[in-house]
């Protein structure tokens, strides 16, 4: 399906120049673009590639001389990635509603909206609720009593365990697990972990008389807000007696772990392989870099940014940028790190003078 | 289903006071508890919340003045989390045995105990053994020859590959993979990794004449002990010629990776996103913090505690508390870290005097 | 099925001594080997274990006195692990071609090679292509239009989303997800992440007027080269407008994350729980240690080795060995680390003199 430059500019709420009726088929990088492609050349760095490719139309940076670049039409993008969001949405082939597969196993007491789709080999448990316009791919497991809002997109292999509630427009990538049991175990006598924390590791640890770990069951479920997206293979554990929560508009990347009882605020970004341990509370609009870890029972304020690979071991006030292991203010981390690089020389100098 | 305070106290082996016939429906946090809830107020910090909520009964800390807190009945919990273990077990709705789903594909040579349950769209391979009372959820894959003990709970999407043996009462959360092939490759000539390890990174690395990685196949399977629990999305690889092993009573959290040939002892706790590389041996009662990593071919003694985010690059004697990257004794790590924070000022002072 | 020492030595391209017609059933560790086992004793350290076990034949180190060790036959292995690769391949029971399961749902427009196998409860979408000799296990999802080459092995629970193309002889371990949507979101105004990067964390962050994250859709798919292997639970995201790529012969371990638009070269090794953020380009023959992370938009040269747990925050030239957080040359990291261990004493000495 082709789109005119005029239509794309309108969808992008952007200005267009040249032949507005020119039709394009798809988006492309400038160097490899063919004559029916819309090249994406949103910064001047793409200028040469644009000239070496065969695109007749492109999205270009604000003051680009598009005619000199050999284009017949151009769309001006003041904020490149925002234009990308609108453009890729326009070009994304929509998932087609397919109704309920005859190979799905839907409990007769489940309430499935008339226009919802359910793929092959899905299992929908007793009393589950599937909202209007929601699309469930193949081989998904929905436990009894789970509630899914409207216009959600649940990809293949997702597991929603008992006690899970999803808002509207939630997107779950393949093999996400929500509502698995929390990792919560207790020993009859104080454990080595408790002793290590209390003594800051000063005491040598001994075998306890009874090493058995008693399981604390997870009865609290999970509540996922509207417009949340969760990446492939990520896991969100059920709360103990109240729900684990992900706030509306928050986005989680792949292989992220959210522990039991955690509360994630609204409009957070949590990048790949990050983890939040049990009962920690993350504010609104917090950004957690890839592979970052947040220990248990901590409070992270609103608008905090954690650098990739950080390990947070204490509370963080609102508005801070943090880095390191253990995480500190970014500037403190940079100062320490620079000093550390100079330290071997300092030690040599110091030794020489003694 | 309601429970009397008397019955709950008996199950918790705890003392109860007040109206022991009072009935409660579920557990709740003190602030949000209704009149039919049992509030969990196990430390004095919960006192005000208890008074603002509507609970008539609560589990309280040892010397709580429960009548002054407005309660009609109270259960005394000297070790709060242990009481939680017993209470949540009591209140957890049991998985109902459902028999063998007509949509499951069970090989006729598989030996399935009469009272075992197998969910829809499961595949149970030839010669597999499923023990008494074991419950297998939907869409699970059990390879030919796999042996599963009694009273196990295998959740949706679990994959048990060839050569896997589970003990009794093993719990696998959704999408766990056990017995995938180990990550074991070898080049014809010494590889850059071998050169880097030998020269400690001093030599600049060159392209080898033949960069092909030859695959070492995994023939050894995996043996999982009794009472082991493994979290959602975790992976345990098969051994090369002998089994990878997880000892009895050990608990693994979500997204944990256990490499080929690894031996994990009994009663260990391995927290989320931790990883153990190939052929390392972990003692009994070891606690591995979240995101911690243990390099290959190492020996970790009994009763070791590794802090979250630690990276262990050498053997660890029994009873040690370790932290950092590379991991050292916790006190050494704390001293170094504090000194590092003072280093930028030291460098300024030192520069001033020169 | 038994193998003669002569046949095994021939398969290993190795020299053999003693009774070459001796038959063995399987490989074993020296200490636990029975009389029908081939003991693997590839270094002198295994000598005593060999004598305590009951093996009559073994693979031994180059100058072993095999007769004095009580053996009737011996195979000499100059490069032990290479011999392991050939031996385990020889002993691995082959996956048996089983044809197309009657419980698989294969779209009539999919093109499936005559000798391909497809397991139960698989879904093969419209227009998908499955190459000759390819073996697909149970409960796999193949989206419409996906292309799979010849002689691939796709294990249970794998999800291949739209736009994925696999080469020949690709091995995917269970629950791998390829082609999930990239983690790519943009705010209408510059976000706190952009501000934190620009100011290096100096500015306190405020709530933006509009915290909404707009989704950039992933239209570019994923291209996986010949002879690639990907470990259990790993995720490779789709590119935005061009494909994410994994080069031929590269091997990825379990729970690895490859972000959108990433290009991984040929013959790389990426160990468990490592992650590569969006749009980074990894050269050929790069080795990424376990749990290592590479930030977004970086270029890692050919033949680089990254130590386990490293966090790479800047470009890396070819041939470097890197370690640490942030990663530096290995020797720099070791020097800094050693100096840091001496720092607490230095600070005490320095304070004493003032």
Short mmCIF file of N, CA and C in Angstrom, two decimals, chain A residues 103-105 121-123 139-141 157 159 161 175-177 180-194 196 200-201 203-208 211-217 219 233-235 237 240-242 255-257 273-275 291-293 311 313 325-326 328 332 335-336 339-340 342-343 346 349-350 353, chain B residues 27-29 40 79 81-82 84-89 91-93 101 103 120-121 138-139 153 155-157 159 171 173-175 229 232-233 249 251-255 267-273 285 287 291 303-305 307-310 318-321 323-325 330-331 333-334 337 340-341 343-344 346-347 350-351 354:
data_model
loop_
_atom_site.label_atom_id
_atom_site.label_comp_id
_atom_site.label_asym_id
_atom_site.label_seq_id
_atom_site.Cartn_x
_atom_site.Cartn_y
_atom_site.Cartn_z
N UNK A 103 -9.03 -23.96 17.56
CA UNK A 103 -8.06 -24.73 18.35
C UNK A 103 -7.76 -24.10 19.71
N UNK A 104 -8.43 -22.97 20.05
CA UNK A 104 -8.26 -22.40 21.40
C UNK A 104 -9.20 -23.12 22.36
N UNK A 105 -8.75 -23.21 23.62
CA UNK A 105 -9.60 -23.84 24.65
C UNK A 105 -10.08 -22.73 25.59
N UNK A 121 -4.40 -22.88 20.19
CA UNK A 121 -3.75 -23.55 21.32
C UNK A 121 -3.61 -22.64 22.55
N UNK A 122 -4.41 -21.56 22.61
CA UNK A 122 -4.51 -20.77 23.84
C UNK A 122 -5.39 -21.51 24.84
N UNK A 123 -5.15 -21.24 26.13
CA UNK A 123 -6.04 -21.73 27.18
C UNK A 123 -6.54 -20.52 27.96
N UNK A 139 -0.92 -19.86 21.55
CA UNK A 139 -0.22 -20.58 22.64
C UNK A 139 -0.02 -19.72 23.89
N UNK A 140 -1.03 -18.90 24.18
CA UNK A 140 -1.01 -18.04 25.38
C UNK A 140 -1.79 -18.75 26.49
N UNK A 141 -1.33 -18.56 27.76
CA UNK A 141 -2.05 -19.14 28.92
C UNK A 141 -2.66 -18.02 29.75
N UNK A 157 2.95 -17.17 23.61
CA UNK A 157 3.69 -17.75 24.72
C UNK A 157 3.63 -16.95 26.01
N UNK A 159 2.30 -15.87 29.61
CA UNK A 159 1.65 -16.59 30.72
C UNK A 159 1.11 -15.56 31.71
N UNK A 161 -0.75 -15.55 35.17
CA UNK A 161 -1.13 -16.44 36.27
C UNK A 161 -2.30 -15.84 37.07
N UNK A 175 6.38 -14.52 25.32
CA UNK A 175 6.96 -15.25 26.47
C UNK A 175 7.08 -14.40 27.74
N UNK A 176 6.36 -13.31 27.84
CA UNK A 176 6.27 -12.58 29.13
C UNK A 176 5.53 -13.45 30.14
N UNK A 177 5.98 -13.41 31.40
CA UNK A 177 5.30 -14.12 32.50
C UNK A 177 4.87 -13.11 33.55
N UNK A 180 3.78 -14.92 38.31
CA UNK A 180 4.48 -16.06 38.92
C UNK A 180 4.65 -15.80 40.41
N UNK A 181 4.93 -16.85 41.15
CA UNK A 181 5.07 -16.69 42.61
C UNK A 181 6.31 -15.87 42.95
N UNK A 182 6.20 -15.01 43.96
CA UNK A 182 7.33 -14.22 44.43
C UNK A 182 8.40 -15.11 45.05
N UNK A 183 9.63 -14.57 45.09
CA UNK A 183 10.77 -15.30 45.66
C UNK A 183 10.86 -14.89 47.12
N UNK A 184 10.17 -15.61 47.97
CA UNK A 184 9.98 -15.18 49.35
C UNK A 184 10.04 -16.41 50.24
N UNK A 185 11.17 -16.55 50.93
CA UNK A 185 11.40 -17.73 51.76
C UNK A 185 11.94 -17.29 53.11
N UNK A 186 11.66 -18.06 54.13
CA UNK A 186 12.09 -17.70 55.48
C UNK A 186 12.56 -18.96 56.21
N UNK A 187 13.59 -18.80 57.03
CA UNK A 187 14.07 -19.92 57.85
C UNK A 187 13.51 -19.78 59.26
N UNK A 188 13.48 -20.88 59.99
CA UNK A 188 12.90 -20.86 61.34
C UNK A 188 13.71 -19.95 62.27
N UNK A 189 15.04 -20.03 62.18
CA UNK A 189 15.91 -19.16 62.97
C UNK A 189 16.51 -18.10 62.04
N UNK A 190 17.05 -17.01 62.58
CA UNK A 190 17.68 -15.99 61.71
C UNK A 190 18.69 -16.64 60.76
N UNK A 191 18.60 -16.29 59.48
CA UNK A 191 19.43 -16.93 58.46
C UNK A 191 20.77 -16.22 58.33
N UNK A 192 21.67 -16.83 57.58
CA UNK A 192 22.98 -16.23 57.31
C UNK A 192 22.85 -14.88 56.60
N UNK A 193 21.82 -14.70 55.79
CA UNK A 193 21.64 -13.41 55.12
C UNK A 193 21.34 -12.34 56.16
N UNK A 194 20.47 -12.65 57.09
CA UNK A 194 20.16 -11.68 58.15
C UNK A 194 21.41 -11.36 58.97
N UNK A 196 24.59 -11.66 58.00
CA UNK A 196 25.55 -10.92 57.17
C UNK A 196 25.16 -9.44 57.08
N UNK A 200 27.47 -6.60 58.83
CA UNK A 200 28.18 -6.11 57.64
C UNK A 200 29.28 -7.07 57.21
N UNK A 201 29.01 -8.35 57.35
CA UNK A 201 29.93 -9.36 56.83
C UNK A 201 31.10 -9.67 57.73
N UNK A 203 31.17 -11.29 60.67
CA UNK A 203 31.15 -12.62 61.29
C UNK A 203 31.31 -13.71 60.25
N UNK A 204 32.14 -14.72 60.54
CA UNK A 204 32.20 -15.90 59.67
C UNK A 204 30.90 -16.66 59.84
N UNK A 205 30.36 -17.13 58.73
CA UNK A 205 29.04 -17.74 58.77
C UNK A 205 29.15 -19.24 59.01
N UNK A 206 28.21 -19.78 59.76
CA UNK A 206 28.18 -21.20 60.11
C UNK A 206 26.94 -21.83 59.50
N UNK A 207 26.95 -23.13 59.39
CA UNK A 207 25.75 -23.85 58.97
C UNK A 207 24.68 -23.71 60.05
N UNK A 208 23.46 -23.30 59.71
CA UNK A 208 22.39 -23.22 60.71
C UNK A 208 21.92 -24.63 61.09
N UNK A 211 18.44 -25.75 57.98
CA UNK A 211 18.63 -24.91 56.79
C UNK A 211 17.39 -24.80 55.90
N UNK A 212 16.27 -25.36 56.34
CA UNK A 212 15.07 -25.39 55.49
C UNK A 212 14.56 -23.99 55.19
N UNK A 213 14.22 -23.75 53.92
CA UNK A 213 13.57 -22.50 53.53
C UNK A 213 12.07 -22.73 53.45
N UNK A 214 11.31 -21.99 54.27
CA UNK A 214 9.85 -22.08 54.24
C UNK A 214 9.32 -21.06 53.24
N UNK A 215 8.36 -21.51 52.45
CA UNK A 215 7.84 -20.73 51.35
C UNK A 215 6.74 -19.78 51.83
N UNK A 216 6.85 -18.49 51.51
CA UNK A 216 5.74 -17.56 51.70
C UNK A 216 4.97 -17.53 50.38
N UNK A 217 3.72 -17.92 50.40
CA UNK A 217 2.93 -18.00 49.17
C UNK A 217 2.54 -16.60 48.70
N UNK A 219 -0.26 -14.35 47.27
CA UNK A 219 -1.72 -14.30 47.14
C UNK A 219 -2.20 -12.99 46.55
N UNK A 233 10.13 -12.06 27.28
CA UNK A 233 10.78 -12.85 28.32
C UNK A 233 10.84 -12.18 29.68
N UNK A 234 10.22 -11.00 29.84
CA UNK A 234 10.26 -10.33 31.16
C UNK A 234 9.30 -11.01 32.12
N UNK A 235 9.58 -10.81 33.42
CA UNK A 235 8.80 -11.48 34.47
C UNK A 235 8.37 -10.47 35.53
N UNK A 237 6.45 -10.64 39.20
CA UNK A 237 5.93 -11.59 40.19
C UNK A 237 4.71 -11.06 40.94
N UNK A 240 2.56 -10.51 47.75
CA UNK A 240 2.27 -11.49 48.80
C UNK A 240 0.82 -11.39 49.24
N UNK A 241 0.43 -10.24 49.81
CA UNK A 241 -0.99 -10.11 50.17
C UNK A 241 -1.65 -8.94 49.47
N UNK A 242 -0.87 -8.03 48.88
CA UNK A 242 -1.45 -7.01 48.00
C UNK A 242 -0.74 -7.12 46.65
N UNK A 255 13.54 -9.14 29.17
CA UNK A 255 14.26 -9.84 30.24
C UNK A 255 14.41 -8.99 31.50
N UNK A 256 13.40 -8.17 31.75
CA UNK A 256 13.35 -7.36 32.98
C UNK A 256 12.67 -8.19 34.07
N UNK A 257 13.15 -8.04 35.31
CA UNK A 257 12.54 -8.75 36.43
C UNK A 257 11.97 -7.74 37.42
N UNK A 273 17.06 -6.21 30.85
CA UNK A 273 17.81 -6.97 31.86
C UNK A 273 17.96 -6.21 33.18
N UNK A 274 17.21 -5.12 33.37
CA UNK A 274 17.18 -4.47 34.67
C UNK A 274 16.31 -5.30 35.62
N UNK A 275 16.52 -5.08 36.93
CA UNK A 275 15.74 -5.83 37.91
C UNK A 275 15.41 -4.99 39.12
N UNK A 291 20.37 -3.37 32.51
CA UNK A 291 21.15 -4.16 33.47
C UNK A 291 21.24 -3.52 34.85
N UNK A 292 20.57 -2.40 35.08
CA UNK A 292 20.62 -1.81 36.42
C UNK A 292 19.82 -2.68 37.39
N UNK A 293 20.23 -2.64 38.66
CA UNK A 293 19.53 -3.41 39.69
C UNK A 293 19.15 -2.51 40.85
N UNK A 311 23.93 -0.37 40.36
CA UNK A 311 23.33 -1.21 41.39
C UNK A 311 22.95 -0.31 42.57
N UNK A 313 21.66 0.49 46.16
CA UNK A 313 21.59 -0.19 47.46
C UNK A 313 20.96 0.67 48.54
N UNK A 325 28.28 1.23 41.19
CA UNK A 325 27.98 0.10 42.05
C UNK A 325 28.82 0.25 43.30
N UNK A 326 28.25 0.67 44.43
CA UNK A 326 26.85 1.07 44.57
C UNK A 326 26.60 2.42 43.90
N UNK A 328 25.79 6.14 43.03
CA UNK A 328 25.87 7.45 43.68
C UNK A 328 25.44 8.49 42.65
N UNK A 332 29.53 12.42 41.29
CA UNK A 332 30.39 11.75 42.27
C UNK A 332 31.03 10.52 41.66
N UNK A 335 33.75 11.61 39.19
CA UNK A 335 34.93 12.09 39.92
C UNK A 335 35.74 10.92 40.50
N UNK A 336 35.03 9.98 41.12
CA UNK A 336 35.72 8.84 41.72
C UNK A 336 36.41 8.02 40.65
N UNK A 339 39.50 9.75 39.36
CA UNK A 339 40.55 9.67 40.39
C UNK A 339 41.16 8.28 40.43
N UNK A 340 40.31 7.27 40.27
CA UNK A 340 40.79 5.89 40.31
C UNK A 340 41.77 5.63 39.17
N UNK A 342 43.82 7.74 37.97
CA UNK A 342 45.08 8.40 38.29
C UNK A 342 45.79 7.75 39.48
N UNK A 343 45.07 6.87 40.18
CA UNK A 343 45.58 6.33 41.43
C UNK A 343 46.87 5.51 41.29
N UNK A 346 49.68 7.85 41.33
CA UNK A 346 49.81 8.49 42.65
C UNK A 346 50.54 7.58 43.62
N UNK A 349 54.20 7.61 42.85
CA UNK A 349 54.81 8.86 43.32
C UNK A 349 54.99 8.84 44.83
N UNK A 350 53.96 8.40 45.51
CA UNK A 350 53.95 8.41 46.96
C UNK A 350 55.05 7.47 47.50
N UNK A 353 58.65 8.91 47.29
CA UNK A 353 59.03 9.95 48.24
C UNK A 353 59.29 9.43 49.64
N UNK B 27 -6.08 -12.45 54.19
CA UNK B 27 -5.09 -11.58 54.81
C UNK B 27 -5.09 -10.24 54.10
N UNK B 28 -4.66 -9.18 54.81
CA UNK B 28 -4.67 -7.85 54.21
C UNK B 28 -3.65 -6.98 54.90
N UNK B 29 -3.25 -5.90 54.23
CA UNK B 29 -2.42 -4.90 54.89
C UNK B 29 -3.31 -4.15 55.89
N UNK B 40 -2.20 -7.90 58.78
CA UNK B 40 -0.85 -8.35 59.11
C UNK B 40 -0.06 -7.16 59.62
N UNK B 79 8.17 -14.47 65.17
CA UNK B 79 9.02 -14.35 63.97
C UNK B 79 8.07 -14.12 62.79
N UNK B 81 7.97 -13.25 59.55
CA UNK B 81 7.94 -13.84 58.21
C UNK B 81 7.68 -15.35 58.25
N UNK B 82 8.07 -16.00 59.34
CA UNK B 82 7.75 -17.42 59.46
C UNK B 82 6.24 -17.61 59.58
N UNK B 84 4.11 -15.60 58.28
CA UNK B 84 3.62 -15.34 56.93
C UNK B 84 3.68 -16.60 56.07
N UNK B 85 4.76 -17.37 56.23
CA UNK B 85 4.90 -18.59 55.43
C UNK B 85 3.74 -19.53 55.73
N UNK B 86 3.47 -19.74 57.01
CA UNK B 86 2.41 -20.67 57.39
C UNK B 86 1.04 -20.12 57.01
N UNK B 87 0.84 -18.81 57.21
CA UNK B 87 -0.47 -18.20 56.93
C UNK B 87 -0.79 -18.23 55.44
N UNK B 88 0.18 -17.83 54.62
CA UNK B 88 -0.11 -17.77 53.18
C UNK B 88 -0.32 -19.17 52.61
N UNK B 89 0.37 -20.15 53.19
CA UNK B 89 0.14 -21.53 52.74
C UNK B 89 -1.29 -21.95 53.06
N UNK B 91 -3.88 -19.99 53.33
CA UNK B 91 -4.88 -19.24 52.57
C UNK B 91 -4.77 -19.46 51.06
N UNK B 92 -3.69 -20.09 50.59
CA UNK B 92 -3.50 -20.28 49.16
C UNK B 92 -4.55 -21.27 48.62
N UNK B 93 -5.36 -20.83 47.65
CA UNK B 93 -6.31 -21.80 47.07
C UNK B 93 -5.52 -22.89 46.36
N UNK B 101 -5.86 -33.77 30.47
CA UNK B 101 -6.68 -33.05 29.49
C UNK B 101 -6.80 -33.87 28.20
N UNK B 103 -6.91 -32.60 25.47
CA UNK B 103 -6.08 -31.88 24.48
C UNK B 103 -4.59 -32.08 24.73
N UNK B 120 -3.88 -28.87 29.07
CA UNK B 120 -4.14 -28.87 27.63
C UNK B 120 -2.88 -28.52 26.85
N UNK B 121 -2.76 -29.10 25.68
CA UNK B 121 -1.70 -28.80 24.72
C UNK B 121 -0.30 -29.11 25.26
N UNK B 138 -0.77 -26.11 31.56
CA UNK B 138 -0.99 -26.18 30.11
C UNK B 138 0.30 -25.89 29.34
N UNK B 139 0.36 -26.41 28.11
CA UNK B 139 1.39 -26.04 27.13
C UNK B 139 2.81 -26.31 27.61
N UNK B 153 4.93 -29.37 40.92
CA UNK B 153 4.02 -28.39 40.31
C UNK B 153 4.78 -27.75 39.14
N UNK B 155 4.51 -25.37 35.99
CA UNK B 155 3.61 -24.35 35.45
C UNK B 155 3.70 -24.24 33.92
N UNK B 156 2.83 -23.41 33.37
CA UNK B 156 2.67 -23.31 31.92
C UNK B 156 3.97 -22.93 31.22
N UNK B 157 4.17 -23.53 30.06
CA UNK B 157 5.29 -23.14 29.20
C UNK B 157 6.64 -23.66 29.62
N UNK B 159 9.78 -26.12 29.77
CA UNK B 159 10.38 -27.05 28.80
C UNK B 159 11.39 -27.92 29.53
N UNK B 171 8.92 -27.33 42.35
CA UNK B 171 8.02 -26.32 41.77
C UNK B 171 8.77 -25.57 40.67
N UNK B 173 8.24 -22.50 38.00
CA UNK B 173 7.38 -21.39 37.58
C UNK B 173 7.29 -21.36 36.04
N UNK B 174 6.39 -20.54 35.48
CA UNK B 174 6.18 -20.58 34.03
C UNK B 174 7.45 -20.31 33.21
N UNK B 175 7.52 -20.98 32.06
CA UNK B 175 8.56 -20.75 31.05
C UNK B 175 9.98 -21.08 31.50
N UNK B 229 12.73 -25.16 44.06
CA UNK B 229 11.82 -24.28 43.32
C UNK B 229 12.64 -23.42 42.36
N UNK B 232 10.39 -18.06 37.25
CA UNK B 232 9.94 -17.87 35.87
C UNK B 232 11.09 -17.51 34.94
N UNK B 233 11.13 -18.18 33.79
CA UNK B 233 12.09 -17.84 32.75
C UNK B 233 13.53 -18.27 33.03
N UNK B 249 16.18 -28.79 48.28
CA UNK B 249 15.79 -27.65 49.09
C UNK B 249 16.30 -26.31 48.59
N UNK B 251 16.49 -22.94 46.23
CA UNK B 251 15.46 -22.11 45.60
C UNK B 251 16.13 -21.14 44.64
N UNK B 252 15.65 -21.12 43.40
CA UNK B 252 16.17 -20.20 42.38
C UNK B 252 15.07 -19.23 42.00
N UNK B 253 15.43 -17.98 41.87
CA UNK B 253 14.48 -16.92 41.52
C UNK B 253 14.31 -16.86 39.99
N UNK B 254 13.70 -15.80 39.49
CA UNK B 254 13.42 -15.63 38.06
C UNK B 254 14.69 -15.29 37.27
N UNK B 255 14.70 -15.71 36.01
CA UNK B 255 15.72 -15.31 35.03
C UNK B 255 17.14 -15.62 35.52
N UNK B 267 19.87 -26.44 49.87
CA UNK B 267 19.38 -25.30 50.65
C UNK B 267 20.05 -23.98 50.26
N UNK B 268 20.39 -23.81 48.99
CA UNK B 268 20.90 -22.52 48.53
C UNK B 268 19.73 -21.61 48.14
N UNK B 269 20.00 -20.29 48.16
CA UNK B 269 19.07 -19.29 47.60
C UNK B 269 19.82 -18.57 46.48
N UNK B 270 19.27 -18.56 45.29
CA UNK B 270 19.91 -17.85 44.18
C UNK B 270 18.91 -16.84 43.65
N UNK B 271 19.21 -15.55 43.85
CA UNK B 271 18.22 -14.50 43.58
C UNK B 271 18.19 -14.13 42.08
N UNK B 272 17.23 -13.31 41.74
CA UNK B 272 16.87 -13.05 40.34
C UNK B 272 18.06 -12.57 39.51
N UNK B 273 18.12 -13.07 38.28
CA UNK B 273 19.08 -12.63 37.27
C UNK B 273 20.52 -12.95 37.65
N UNK B 285 23.89 -24.33 51.29
CA UNK B 285 23.38 -23.15 52.02
C UNK B 285 24.04 -21.84 51.56
N UNK B 287 24.06 -18.32 49.60
CA UNK B 287 23.08 -17.33 49.15
C UNK B 287 23.75 -16.45 48.09
N UNK B 291 21.43 -10.62 40.48
CA UNK B 291 22.35 -10.13 39.44
C UNK B 291 23.80 -10.50 39.69
N UNK B 303 27.91 -22.10 52.99
CA UNK B 303 27.51 -20.97 53.84
C UNK B 303 28.09 -19.63 53.41
N UNK B 304 28.45 -19.52 52.13
CA UNK B 304 28.90 -18.23 51.60
C UNK B 304 27.68 -17.36 51.28
N UNK B 305 27.80 -16.05 51.49
CA UNK B 305 26.78 -15.09 51.06
C UNK B 305 27.43 -14.12 50.07
N UNK B 307 26.87 -10.70 47.88
CA UNK B 307 26.00 -9.54 47.76
C UNK B 307 25.45 -9.39 46.35
N UNK B 308 24.32 -8.70 46.24
CA UNK B 308 23.71 -8.44 44.94
C UNK B 308 24.67 -7.72 44.01
N UNK B 309 24.72 -8.12 42.76
CA UNK B 309 25.56 -7.47 41.77
C UNK B 309 27.02 -7.85 41.81
N UNK B 310 27.41 -8.71 42.74
CA UNK B 310 28.83 -9.13 42.81
C UNK B 310 29.21 -9.94 41.58
N UNK B 318 34.63 -21.30 52.54
CA UNK B 318 33.35 -21.43 53.25
C UNK B 318 33.13 -20.27 54.23
N UNK B 319 31.88 -19.87 54.40
CA UNK B 319 31.51 -18.93 55.46
C UNK B 319 31.79 -17.47 55.17
N UNK B 320 32.28 -17.13 53.98
CA UNK B 320 32.62 -15.75 53.66
C UNK B 320 31.40 -14.95 53.21
N UNK B 321 31.40 -13.65 53.50
CA UNK B 321 30.44 -12.70 52.92
C UNK B 321 31.22 -11.87 51.90
N UNK B 323 31.43 -9.21 48.32
CA UNK B 323 30.78 -8.15 47.54
C UNK B 323 31.75 -7.59 46.52
N UNK B 324 31.21 -6.95 45.49
CA UNK B 324 32.01 -6.16 44.57
C UNK B 324 32.33 -6.85 43.26
N UNK B 325 33.04 -6.12 42.42
CA UNK B 325 33.44 -6.60 41.09
C UNK B 325 34.88 -6.23 40.89
N UNK B 330 33.40 -8.64 52.22
CA UNK B 330 32.52 -7.47 52.29
C UNK B 330 33.21 -6.29 52.96
N UNK B 331 33.97 -6.54 54.03
CA UNK B 331 34.61 -5.43 54.75
C UNK B 331 35.68 -4.78 53.87
N UNK B 333 35.63 -4.66 50.66
CA UNK B 333 34.89 -3.91 49.64
C UNK B 333 34.41 -2.57 50.20
N UNK B 334 33.89 -2.59 51.41
CA UNK B 334 33.37 -1.35 52.01
C UNK B 334 34.52 -0.38 52.25
N UNK B 337 35.65 1.08 48.97
CA UNK B 337 34.63 1.96 48.43
C UNK B 337 34.62 3.31 49.16
N UNK B 340 37.60 5.24 48.09
CA UNK B 340 37.43 5.76 46.73
C UNK B 340 36.63 7.07 46.75
N UNK B 341 35.66 7.14 47.62
CA UNK B 341 34.86 8.36 47.72
C UNK B 341 35.71 9.54 48.21
N UNK B 343 38.93 9.81 47.56
CA UNK B 343 40.09 9.93 46.69
C UNK B 343 40.16 11.24 45.90
N UNK B 344 39.06 11.72 45.32
CA UNK B 344 39.17 12.97 44.55
C UNK B 344 39.75 14.11 45.39
N UNK B 346 41.72 13.77 48.06
CA UNK B 346 43.11 13.43 48.31
C UNK B 346 44.00 13.86 47.15
N UNK B 347 43.52 13.59 45.94
CA UNK B 347 44.31 13.96 44.75
C UNK B 347 44.47 15.47 44.66
N UNK B 350 47.00 16.48 47.33
CA UNK B 350 48.33 16.02 46.95
C UNK B 350 48.92 16.93 45.87
N UNK B 351 48.08 17.30 44.92
CA UNK B 351 48.53 18.18 43.82
C UNK B 351 48.94 19.55 44.37
N UNK B 354 52.51 19.71 45.80
CA UNK B 354 53.70 19.42 44.97
C UNK B 354 54.31 20.71 44.44
#
